């Protein structure tokens, strides 16, 4: 477990050099930990990534209130974790420009209960040789459940086939402000493989219980605002 505390009144900068030296150790990003990463403090942390991810953890990432983090990645993901991302407050700004790159990505759950998260992606979708499928960029991507309990989540994807918020399981919005904008067109690899731009996409159920949601998808044919492969339920909110 690693505690990263940005001292009040300071601006702290981390950047990589565009490539990593050969090593038997894992090298997954500019700031990487095999354990949990817990961010706090009232100072500012700026991370620039040219080779891989900006911030990465093989466990979970926790961001506490008052934290101020800005991540820019030109090749890999902005913030990436294996077990989950928990945003409890603060200001988090992430911008990624790589093909199929995700601003915030986790193999586990994404939970936000406060703060303001702004995620911008500009890269287009690509064909993944390993998965034998098309992969698109996304502002927030989670292999497990996405739960929004409060705060602001502002995402924008401008590349072809990009997603605003994408969950492999359920997406649950209980409160807060969610704004998702996609402007890219559909990315087509073949007659049977493509990636359509979508503001909010759940492979499971999409449950809206409250909050304020604004979705805009302007990419033309194939673009969709909100999609659920399971059941979509809107029980409250605006």
PDB file of C-alpha atoms in Angstrom:
ATOM      1  CA  UNK A   1       0.000   0.000   0.000  1.00  0.00           C
ATOM      2  CA  UNK A   2       1.354   3.383  -1.047  1.00  0.00           C
ATOM      3  CA  UNK A   3       0.150   6.725   0.335  1.00  0.00           C
ATOM      4  CA  UNK A   4       0.800   9.692  -1.931  1.00  0.00           C
ATOM      5  CA  UNK A   5       0.198  12.991  -0.129  1.00  0.00           C
ATOM      6  CA  UNK A   6       0.565  16.227  -2.081  1.00  0.00           C
ATOM      7  CA  UNK A   7       1.518  18.944   0.380  1.00  0.00           C
ATOM      8  CA  UNK A   8      -0.735  21.993   0.378  1.00  0.00           C
ATOM      9  CA  UNK A   9       0.616  24.827  -1.773  1.00  0.00           C
ATOM     10  CA  UNK A  10       2.862  22.595  -3.886  1.00  0.00           C
ATOM     11  CA  UNK A  11       2.728  21.494  -7.511  1.00  0.00           C
ATOM     12  CA  UNK A  12       4.388  18.121  -8.027  1.00  0.00           C
ATOM     13  CA  UNK A  13       5.288  16.825 -11.481  1.00  0.00           C
ATOM     14  CA  UNK A  14       6.134  13.357 -12.732  1.00  0.00           C
ATOM     15  CA  UNK A  15       6.916  12.404 -16.326  1.00  0.00           C
ATOM     16  CA  UNK A  16       8.496   9.539 -18.214  1.00  0.00           C
ATOM     17  CA  UNK A  17      11.036   9.727 -21.010  1.00  0.00           C
ATOM     18  CA  UNK A  18       9.082   8.118 -23.808  1.00  0.00           C
ATOM     19  CA  UNK A  19      10.536   4.620 -23.375  1.00  0.00           C
ATOM     20  CA  UNK A  20      11.463   2.305 -20.513  1.00  0.00           C
ATOM     21  CA  UNK A  21      14.775   0.502 -20.056  1.00  0.00           C
ATOM     22  CA  UNK A  22      14.747  -3.306 -20.145  1.00  0.00           C
ATOM     23  CA  UNK A  23      13.929  -4.826 -16.770  1.00  0.00           C
ATOM     24  CA  UNK A  24      12.484  -7.949 -15.174  1.00  0.00           C
ATOM     25  CA  UNK A  25      10.299  -5.695 -13.005  1.00  0.00           C
ATOM     26  CA  UNK A  26       6.821  -4.572 -14.078  1.00  0.00           C
ATOM     27  CA  UNK A  27       6.891  -1.146 -15.708  1.00  0.00           C
ATOM     28  CA  UNK A  28       3.312  -0.143 -16.419  1.00  0.00           C
ATOM     29  CA  UNK A  29       3.328   3.620 -16.123  1.00  0.00           C
ATOM     30  CA  UNK A  30       4.923   6.855 -15.046  1.00  0.00           C
ATOM     31  CA  UNK A  31       3.638   6.223 -11.513  1.00  0.00           C
ATOM     32  CA  UNK A  32       3.151   2.496 -10.887  1.00  0.00           C
ATOM     33  CA  UNK A  33       2.589   0.340  -7.821  1.00  0.00           C
ATOM     34  CA  UNK A  34       1.939  -3.362  -7.464  1.00  0.00           C
ATOM     35  CA  UNK A  35      -0.064  -2.494  -4.344  1.00  0.00           C
ATOM     36  CA  UNK A  36      -2.871  -0.043  -3.606  1.00  0.00           C
ATOM     37  CA  UNK A  37      -2.404   3.642  -4.429  1.00  0.00           C
ATOM     38  CA  UNK A  38      -4.116   6.108  -2.057  1.00  0.00           C
ATOM     39  CA  UNK A  39      -4.015   9.800  -3.021  1.00  0.00           C
ATOM     40  CA  UNK A  40      -4.643  12.708  -0.639  1.00  0.00           C
ATOM     41  CA  UNK A  41      -3.397  16.183   0.255  1.00  0.00           C
ATOM     42  CA  UNK A  42      -4.342  19.673  -0.920  1.00  0.00           C
ATOM     43  CA  UNK A  43      -1.406  20.113  -3.281  1.00  0.00           C
ATOM     44  CA  UNK A  44      -1.411  19.362  -7.001  1.00  0.00           C
ATOM     45  CA  UNK A  45      -0.012  16.320  -8.775  1.00  0.00           C
ATOM     46  CA  UNK A  46       0.626  16.463 -12.528  1.00  0.00           C
ATOM     47  CA  UNK A  47       1.545  13.263 -14.371  1.00  0.00           C
ATOM     48  CA  UNK A  48       2.676  13.068 -17.988  1.00  0.00           C
ATOM     49  CA  UNK A  49       2.960   9.720 -19.769  1.00  0.00           C
ATOM     50  CA  UNK A  50       4.548   9.223 -23.180  1.00  0.00           C
ATOM     51  CA  UNK A  51       5.229   5.476 -23.184  1.00  0.00           C
ATOM     52  CA  UNK A  52       2.532   3.701 -21.156  1.00  0.00           C
ATOM     53  CA  UNK A  53      -0.088   4.617 -18.528  1.00  0.00           C
ATOM     54  CA  UNK A  54       0.062   7.751 -16.416  1.00  0.00           C
ATOM     55  CA  UNK A  55      -0.950   6.217 -13.061  1.00  0.00           C
ATOM     56  CA  UNK A  56      -1.253   2.440 -12.686  1.00  0.00           C
ATOM     57  CA  UNK A  57      -1.832  -0.057  -9.877  1.00  0.00           C
ATOM     58  CA  UNK A  58      -2.057  -3.833  -9.835  1.00  0.00           C
ATOM     59  CA  UNK A  59      -4.489  -3.374  -6.911  1.00  0.00           C
ATOM     60  CA  UNK A  60      -6.999  -0.533  -6.397  1.00  0.00           C
ATOM     61  CA  UNK A  61      -6.713   3.262  -6.624  1.00  0.00           C
ATOM     62  CA  UNK A  62      -8.382   5.539  -4.044  1.00  0.00           C
ATOM     63  CA  UNK A  63      -8.649   9.315  -4.450  1.00  0.00           C
ATOM     64  CA  UNK A  64      -9.664  11.260  -1.354  1.00  0.00           C
ATOM     65  CA  UNK A  65     -11.344  14.701  -1.083  1.00  0.00           C
ATOM     66  CA  UNK A  66      -9.283  17.861  -1.786  1.00  0.00           C
ATOM     67  CA  UNK A  67      -6.920  15.958  -4.065  1.00  0.00           C
ATOM     68  CA  UNK A  68      -5.975  17.639  -7.349  1.00  0.00           C
ATOM     69  CA  UNK A  69      -4.601  15.319 -10.047  1.00  0.00           C
ATOM     70  CA  UNK A  70      -3.989  16.034 -13.732  1.00  0.00           C
ATOM     71  CA  UNK A  71      -2.898  13.218 -16.064  1.00  0.00           C
ATOM     72  CA  UNK A  72      -1.928  13.426 -19.735  1.00  0.00           C
ATOM     73  CA  UNK A  73      -1.103  10.257 -21.693  1.00  0.00           C
ATOM     74  CA  UNK A  74      -0.193  10.125 -25.383  1.00  0.00           C
ATOM     75  CA  UNK A  75       0.000   6.343 -25.839  1.00  0.00           C
ATOM     76  CA  UNK A  76      -1.532   4.373 -22.973  1.00  0.00           C
ATOM     77  CA  UNK A  77      -4.352   4.845 -20.483  1.00  0.00           C
ATOM     78  CA  UNK A  78      -4.510   7.799 -18.132  1.00  0.00           C
ATOM     79  CA  UNK A  79      -5.367   6.030 -14.849  1.00  0.00           C
ATOM     80  CA  UNK A  80      -5.442   2.212 -14.804  1.00  0.00           C
ATOM     81  CA  UNK A  81      -6.085  -0.271 -11.980  1.00  0.00           C
ATOM     82  CA  UNK A  82      -6.678  -3.982 -11.713  1.00  0.00           C
ATOM     83  CA  UNK A  83      -9.068  -4.144  -8.751  1.00  0.00           C
ATOM     84  CA  UNK A  84     -11.000  -0.880  -8.778  1.00  0.00           C
ATOM     85  CA  UNK A  85     -11.058   2.914  -8.830  1.00  0.00           C
ATOM     86  CA  UNK A  86     -12.750   4.771  -5.956  1.00  0.00           C
ATOM     87  CA  UNK A  87     -13.197   8.556  -6.336  1.00  0.00           C
ATOM     88  CA  UNK A  88     -14.354  10.132  -3.072  1.00  0.00           C
ATOM     89  CA  UNK A  89     -13.632  13.765  -3.883  1.00  0.00           C
ATOM     90  CA  UNK A  90     -11.120  16.170  -5.290  1.00  0.00           C
ATOM     91  CA  UNK A  91     -10.470  17.241  -8.866  1.00  0.00           C
ATOM     92  CA  UNK A  92      -9.246  14.715 -11.411  1.00  0.00           C
ATOM     93  CA  UNK A  93      -8.508  15.773 -14.994  1.00  0.00           C
ATOM     94  CA  UNK A  94      -7.406  13.118 -17.468  1.00  0.00           C
ATOM     95  CA  UNK A  95      -6.665  13.526 -21.168  1.00  0.00           C
ATOM     96  CA  UNK A  96      -5.523  10.667 -23.417  1.00  0.00           C
ATOM     97  CA  UNK A  97      -4.826  10.715 -27.140  1.00  0.00           C
ATOM     98  CA  UNK A  98      -3.687   7.177 -27.972  1.00  0.00           C
ATOM     99  CA  UNK A  99      -5.681   4.812 -30.177  1.00  0.00           C
ATOM    100  CA  UNK A 100      -8.305   2.957 -28.091  1.00  0.00           C
ATOM    101  CA  UNK A 101      -6.883   4.550 -24.923  1.00  0.00           C
ATOM    102  CA  UNK A 102      -9.027   4.908 -21.807  1.00  0.00           C
ATOM    103  CA  UNK A 103      -8.885   7.940 -19.540  1.00  0.00           C
ATOM    104  CA  UNK A 104      -9.856   5.927 -16.436  1.00  0.00           C
ATOM    105  CA  UNK A 105      -9.824   2.146 -16.769  1.00  0.00           C
ATOM    106  CA  UNK A 106     -10.168  -0.722 -14.321  1.00  0.00           C
ATOM    107  CA  UNK A 107     -10.513  -4.483 -14.491  1.00  0.00           C
ATOM    108  CA  UNK A 108     -12.700  -4.149 -11.391  1.00  0.00           C
ATOM    109  CA  UNK A 109     -15.334  -1.628 -10.304  1.00  0.00           C
ATOM    110  CA  UNK A 110     -15.504   2.148 -10.716  1.00  0.00           C
ATOM    111  CA  UNK A 111     -17.179   4.050  -7.870  1.00  0.00           C
ATOM    112  CA  UNK A 112     -17.568   7.808  -7.515  1.00  0.00           C
ATOM    113  CA  UNK A 113     -19.187   9.469  -4.517  1.00  0.00           C
ATOM    114  CA  UNK A 114     -17.838  13.011  -4.831  1.00  0.00           C
ATOM    115  CA  UNK A 115     -15.416  15.335  -6.537  1.00  0.00           C
ATOM    116  CA  UNK A 116     -15.187  16.334 -10.173  1.00  0.00           C
ATOM    117  CA  UNK A 117     -13.742  13.997 -12.782  1.00  0.00           C
ATOM    118  CA  UNK A 118     -13.124  15.255 -16.311  1.00  0.00           C
ATOM    119  CA  UNK A 119     -12.059  12.632 -18.844  1.00  0.00           C
ATOM    120  CA  UNK A 120     -11.240  13.424 -22.483  1.00  0.00           C
ATOM    121  CA  UNK A 121     -10.204  10.942 -25.180  1.00  0.00           C
ATOM    122  CA  UNK A 122      -9.279  11.794 -28.764  1.00  0.00           C
ATOM    123  CA  UNK A 123      -7.969   8.487 -30.152  1.00  0.00           C
ATOM    124  CA  UNK A 124      -9.850   6.316 -32.636  1.00  0.00           C
ATOM    125  CA  UNK A 125     -10.812   2.670 -32.230  1.00  0.00           C
ATOM    126  CA  UNK A 126      -8.481  -0.096 -33.444  1.00  0.00           C
ATOM    127  CA  UNK A 127      -8.574  -3.813 -34.198  1.00  0.00           C
ATOM    128  CA  UNK A 128      -7.091  -5.801 -31.282  1.00  0.00           C
ATOM    129  CA  UNK A 129      -5.057  -8.715 -32.655  1.00  0.00           C
ATOM    130  CA  UNK A 130      -5.018 -10.525 -29.281  1.00  0.00           C
ATOM    131  CA  UNK A 131      -8.755 -10.251 -28.651  1.00  0.00           C
ATOM    132  CA  UNK A 132      -9.688 -10.589 -32.325  1.00  0.00           C
ATOM    133  CA  UNK A 133     -12.115  -7.733 -31.813  1.00  0.00           C
ATOM    134  CA  UNK A 134     -12.407  -3.978 -32.184  1.00  0.00           C
ATOM    135  CA  UNK A 135     -11.535  -1.809 -29.187  1.00  0.00           C
ATOM    136  CA  UNK A 136     -12.510   1.843 -28.833  1.00  0.00           C
ATOM    137  CA  UNK A 137     -11.379   4.673 -26.597  1.00  0.00           C
ATOM    138  CA  UNK A 138     -13.452   5.520 -23.502  1.00  0.00           C
ATOM    139  CA  UNK A 139     -13.593   8.191 -20.832  1.00  0.00           C
ATOM    140  CA  UNK A 140     -14.420   5.639 -18.115  1.00  0.00           C
ATOM    141  CA  UNK A 141     -14.140   1.889 -18.696  1.00  0.00           C
ATOM    142  CA  UNK A 142     -14.793  -0.812 -16.072  1.00  0.00           C
ATOM    143  CA  UNK A 143     -14.912  -4.585 -16.424  1.00  0.00           C
ATOM    144  CA  UNK A 144     -17.167  -4.730 -13.357  1.00  0.00           C
ATOM    145  CA  UNK A 145     -19.882  -2.417 -11.989  1.00  0.00           C
ATOM    146  CA  UNK A 146     -19.866   1.367 -12.435  1.00  0.00           C
ATOM    147  CA  UNK A 147     -21.628   3.210  -9.590  1.00  0.00           C
ATOM    148  CA  UNK A 148     -22.096   6.992  -9.434  1.00  0.00           C
ATOM    149  CA  UNK A 149     -23.292   8.184  -6.014  1.00  0.00           C
ATOM    150  CA  UNK A 150     -22.369  11.866  -6.225  1.00  0.00           C
ATOM    151  CA  UNK A 151     -19.975  14.452  -7.573  1.00  0.00           C
ATOM    152  CA  UNK A 152     -19.526  15.302 -11.242  1.00  0.00           C
ATOM    153  CA  UNK A 153     -18.402  12.958 -13.997  1.00  0.00           C
ATOM    154  CA  UNK A 154     -17.733  14.809 -17.264  1.00  0.00           C
ATOM    155  CA  UNK A 155     -16.531  12.725 -20.211  1.00  0.00           C
ATOM    156  CA  UNK A 156     -15.903  13.498 -23.870  1.00  0.00           C
ATOM    157  CA  UNK A 157     -14.732  11.225 -26.682  1.00  0.00           C
ATOM    158  CA  UNK A 158     -13.959  12.663 -30.120  1.00  0.00           C
ATOM    159  CA  UNK A 159     -12.320   9.715 -31.905  1.00  0.00           C
ATOM    160  CA  UNK A 160     -14.092   7.270 -34.218  1.00  0.00           C
ATOM    161  CA  UNK A 161     -15.912   4.563 -32.275  1.00  0.00           C
ATOM    162  CA  UNK A 162     -15.258   6.160 -28.883  1.00  0.00           C
ATOM    163  CA  UNK A 163     -17.370   5.729 -25.747  1.00  0.00           C
ATOM    164  CA  UNK A 164     -18.081   8.153 -22.940  1.00  0.00           C
ATOM    165  CA  UNK A 165     -18.797   5.666 -20.122  1.00  0.00           C
ATOM    166  CA  UNK A 166     -18.519   1.937 -20.813  1.00  0.00           C
ATOM    167  CA  UNK A 167     -19.195  -0.909 -18.361  1.00  0.00           C
ATOM    168  CA  UNK A 168     -18.956  -4.663 -18.978  1.00  0.00           C
ATOM    169  CA  UNK A 169     -21.533  -5.220 -16.218  1.00  0.00           C
ATOM    170  CA  UNK A 170     -24.126  -2.918 -14.618  1.00  0.00           C
ATOM    171  CA  UNK A 171     -24.051   0.871 -14.516  1.00  0.00           C
ATOM    172  CA  UNK A 172     -25.893   2.440 -11.561  1.00  0.00           C
ATOM    173  CA  UNK A 173     -26.427   6.202 -11.217  1.00  0.00           C
ATOM    174  CA  UNK A 174     -27.886   7.193  -7.842  1.00  0.00           C
ATOM    175  CA  UNK A 175     -26.941  10.884  -7.654  1.00  0.00           C
ATOM    176  CA  UNK A 176     -24.542  13.506  -8.950  1.00  0.00           C
ATOM    177  CA  UNK A 177     -24.053  15.062 -12.365  1.00  0.00           C
ATOM    178  CA  UNK A 178     -23.095  12.938 -15.361  1.00  0.00           C
ATOM    179  CA  UNK A 179     -22.347  14.487 -18.751  1.00  0.00           C
ATOM    180  CA  UNK A 180     -21.214  12.304 -21.647  1.00  0.00           C
ATOM    181  CA  UNK A 181     -20.440  13.622 -25.133  1.00  0.00           C
ATOM    182  CA  UNK A 182     -19.232  11.700 -28.182  1.00  0.00           C
ATOM    183  CA  UNK A 183     -18.541  13.347 -31.531  1.00  0.00           C
ATOM    184  CA  UNK A 184     -16.758  10.610 -33.479  1.00  0.00           C
ATOM    185  CA  UNK A 185     -18.300   8.490 -36.203  1.00  0.00           C
ATOM    186  CA  UNK A 186     -18.615   4.697 -36.298  1.00  0.00           C
ATOM    187  CA  UNK A 187     -15.292   2.875 -36.727  1.00  0.00           C
ATOM    188  CA  UNK A 188     -15.594  -0.015 -39.183  1.00  0.00           C
ATOM    189  CA  UNK A 189     -12.915  -2.711 -39.436  1.00  0.00           C
ATOM    190  CA  UNK A 190     -14.914  -5.197 -41.468  1.00  0.00           C
ATOM    191  CA  UNK A 191     -18.504  -6.039 -42.353  1.00  0.00           C
ATOM    192  CA  UNK A 192     -18.882  -7.862 -39.034  1.00  0.00           C
ATOM    193  CA  UNK A 193     -16.580  -5.841 -36.743  1.00  0.00           C
ATOM    194  CA  UNK A 194     -17.087  -2.207 -35.833  1.00  0.00           C
ATOM    195  CA  UNK A 195     -17.222   0.164 -32.869  1.00  0.00           C
ATOM    196  CA  UNK A 196     -20.132   2.564 -32.591  1.00  0.00           C
ATOM    197  CA  UNK A 197     -19.798   5.796 -30.575  1.00  0.00           C
ATOM    198  CA  UNK A 198     -21.970   5.722 -27.449  1.00  0.00           C
ATOM    199  CA  UNK A 199     -22.408   8.170 -24.597  1.00  0.00           C
ATOM    200  CA  UNK A 200     -23.230   5.615 -21.876  1.00  0.00           C
ATOM    201  CA  UNK A 201     -22.987   1.885 -22.601  1.00  0.00           C
ATOM    202  CA  UNK A 202     -23.711  -0.989 -20.193  1.00  0.00           C
ATOM    203  CA  UNK A 203     -23.254  -4.613 -21.240  1.00  0.00           C
ATOM    204  CA  UNK A 204     -25.485  -5.435 -18.261  1.00  0.00           C
ATOM    205  CA  UNK A 205     -28.308  -3.384 -16.755  1.00  0.00           C
ATOM    206  CA  UNK A 206     -28.431   0.419 -16.732  1.00  0.00           C
ATOM    207  CA  UNK A 207     -30.189   1.746 -13.622  1.00  0.00           C
ATOM    208  CA  UNK A 208     -30.829   5.479 -13.113  1.00  0.00           C
ATOM    209  CA  UNK A 209     -32.224   6.301  -9.671  1.00  0.00           C
ATOM    210  CA  UNK A 210     -31.382   9.998  -9.444  1.00  0.00           C
ATOM    211  CA  UNK A 211     -28.970  12.737 -10.393  1.00  0.00           C
ATOM    212  CA  UNK A 212     -28.723  14.875 -13.511  1.00  0.00           C
ATOM    213  CA  UNK A 213     -27.701  13.199 -16.759  1.00  0.00           C
ATOM    214  CA  UNK A 214     -26.882  14.839 -20.087  1.00  0.00           C
ATOM    215  CA  UNK A 215     -25.841  12.718 -23.065  1.00  0.00           C
ATOM    216  CA  UNK A 216     -24.967  13.940 -26.547  1.00  0.00           C
ATOM    217  CA  UNK A 217     -23.889  11.724 -29.459  1.00  0.00           C
ATOM    218  CA  UNK A 218     -23.364  13.587 -32.723  1.00  0.00           C
ATOM    219  CA  UNK A 219     -21.457  11.049 -34.826  1.00  0.00           C
ATOM    220  CA  UNK A 220     -24.255  10.287 -37.247  1.00  0.00           C
ATOM    221  CA  UNK A 221     -25.491   6.816 -38.169  1.00  0.00           C
ATOM    222  CA  UNK A 222     -24.709   4.260 -35.444  1.00  0.00           C
ATOM    223  CA  UNK A 223     -24.126   6.833 -32.700  1.00  0.00           C
ATOM    224  CA  UNK A 224     -26.209   6.212 -29.572  1.00  0.00           C
ATOM    225  CA  UNK A 225     -26.801   8.174 -26.404  1.00  0.00           C
ATOM    226  CA  UNK A 226     -27.556   5.454 -23.828  1.00  0.00           C
ATOM    227  CA  UNK A 227     -27.492   1.698 -24.349  1.00  0.00           C
ATOM    228  CA  UNK A 228     -28.035  -1.326 -22.103  1.00  0.00           C
ATOM    229  CA  UNK A 229     -27.577  -4.899 -23.248  1.00  0.00           C
ATOM    230  CA  UNK A 230     -29.704  -5.864 -20.249  1.00  0.00           C
ATOM    231  CA  UNK A 231     -32.550  -3.803 -18.788  1.00  0.00           C
ATOM    232  CA  UNK A 232     -32.604  -0.009 -18.794  1.00  0.00           C
ATOM    233  CA  UNK A 233     -34.548   1.453 -15.879  1.00  0.00           C
ATOM    234  CA  UNK A 234     -35.017   5.168 -15.212  1.00  0.00           C
ATOM    235  CA  UNK A 235     -36.639   5.550 -11.808  1.00  0.00           C
ATOM    236  CA  UNK A 236     -35.679   9.138 -10.989  1.00  0.00           C
ATOM    237  CA  UNK A 237     -33.387  12.014 -11.709  1.00  0.00           C
ATOM    238  CA  UNK A 238     -33.344  14.408 -14.637  1.00  0.00           C
TER     239      UNK A 238
END
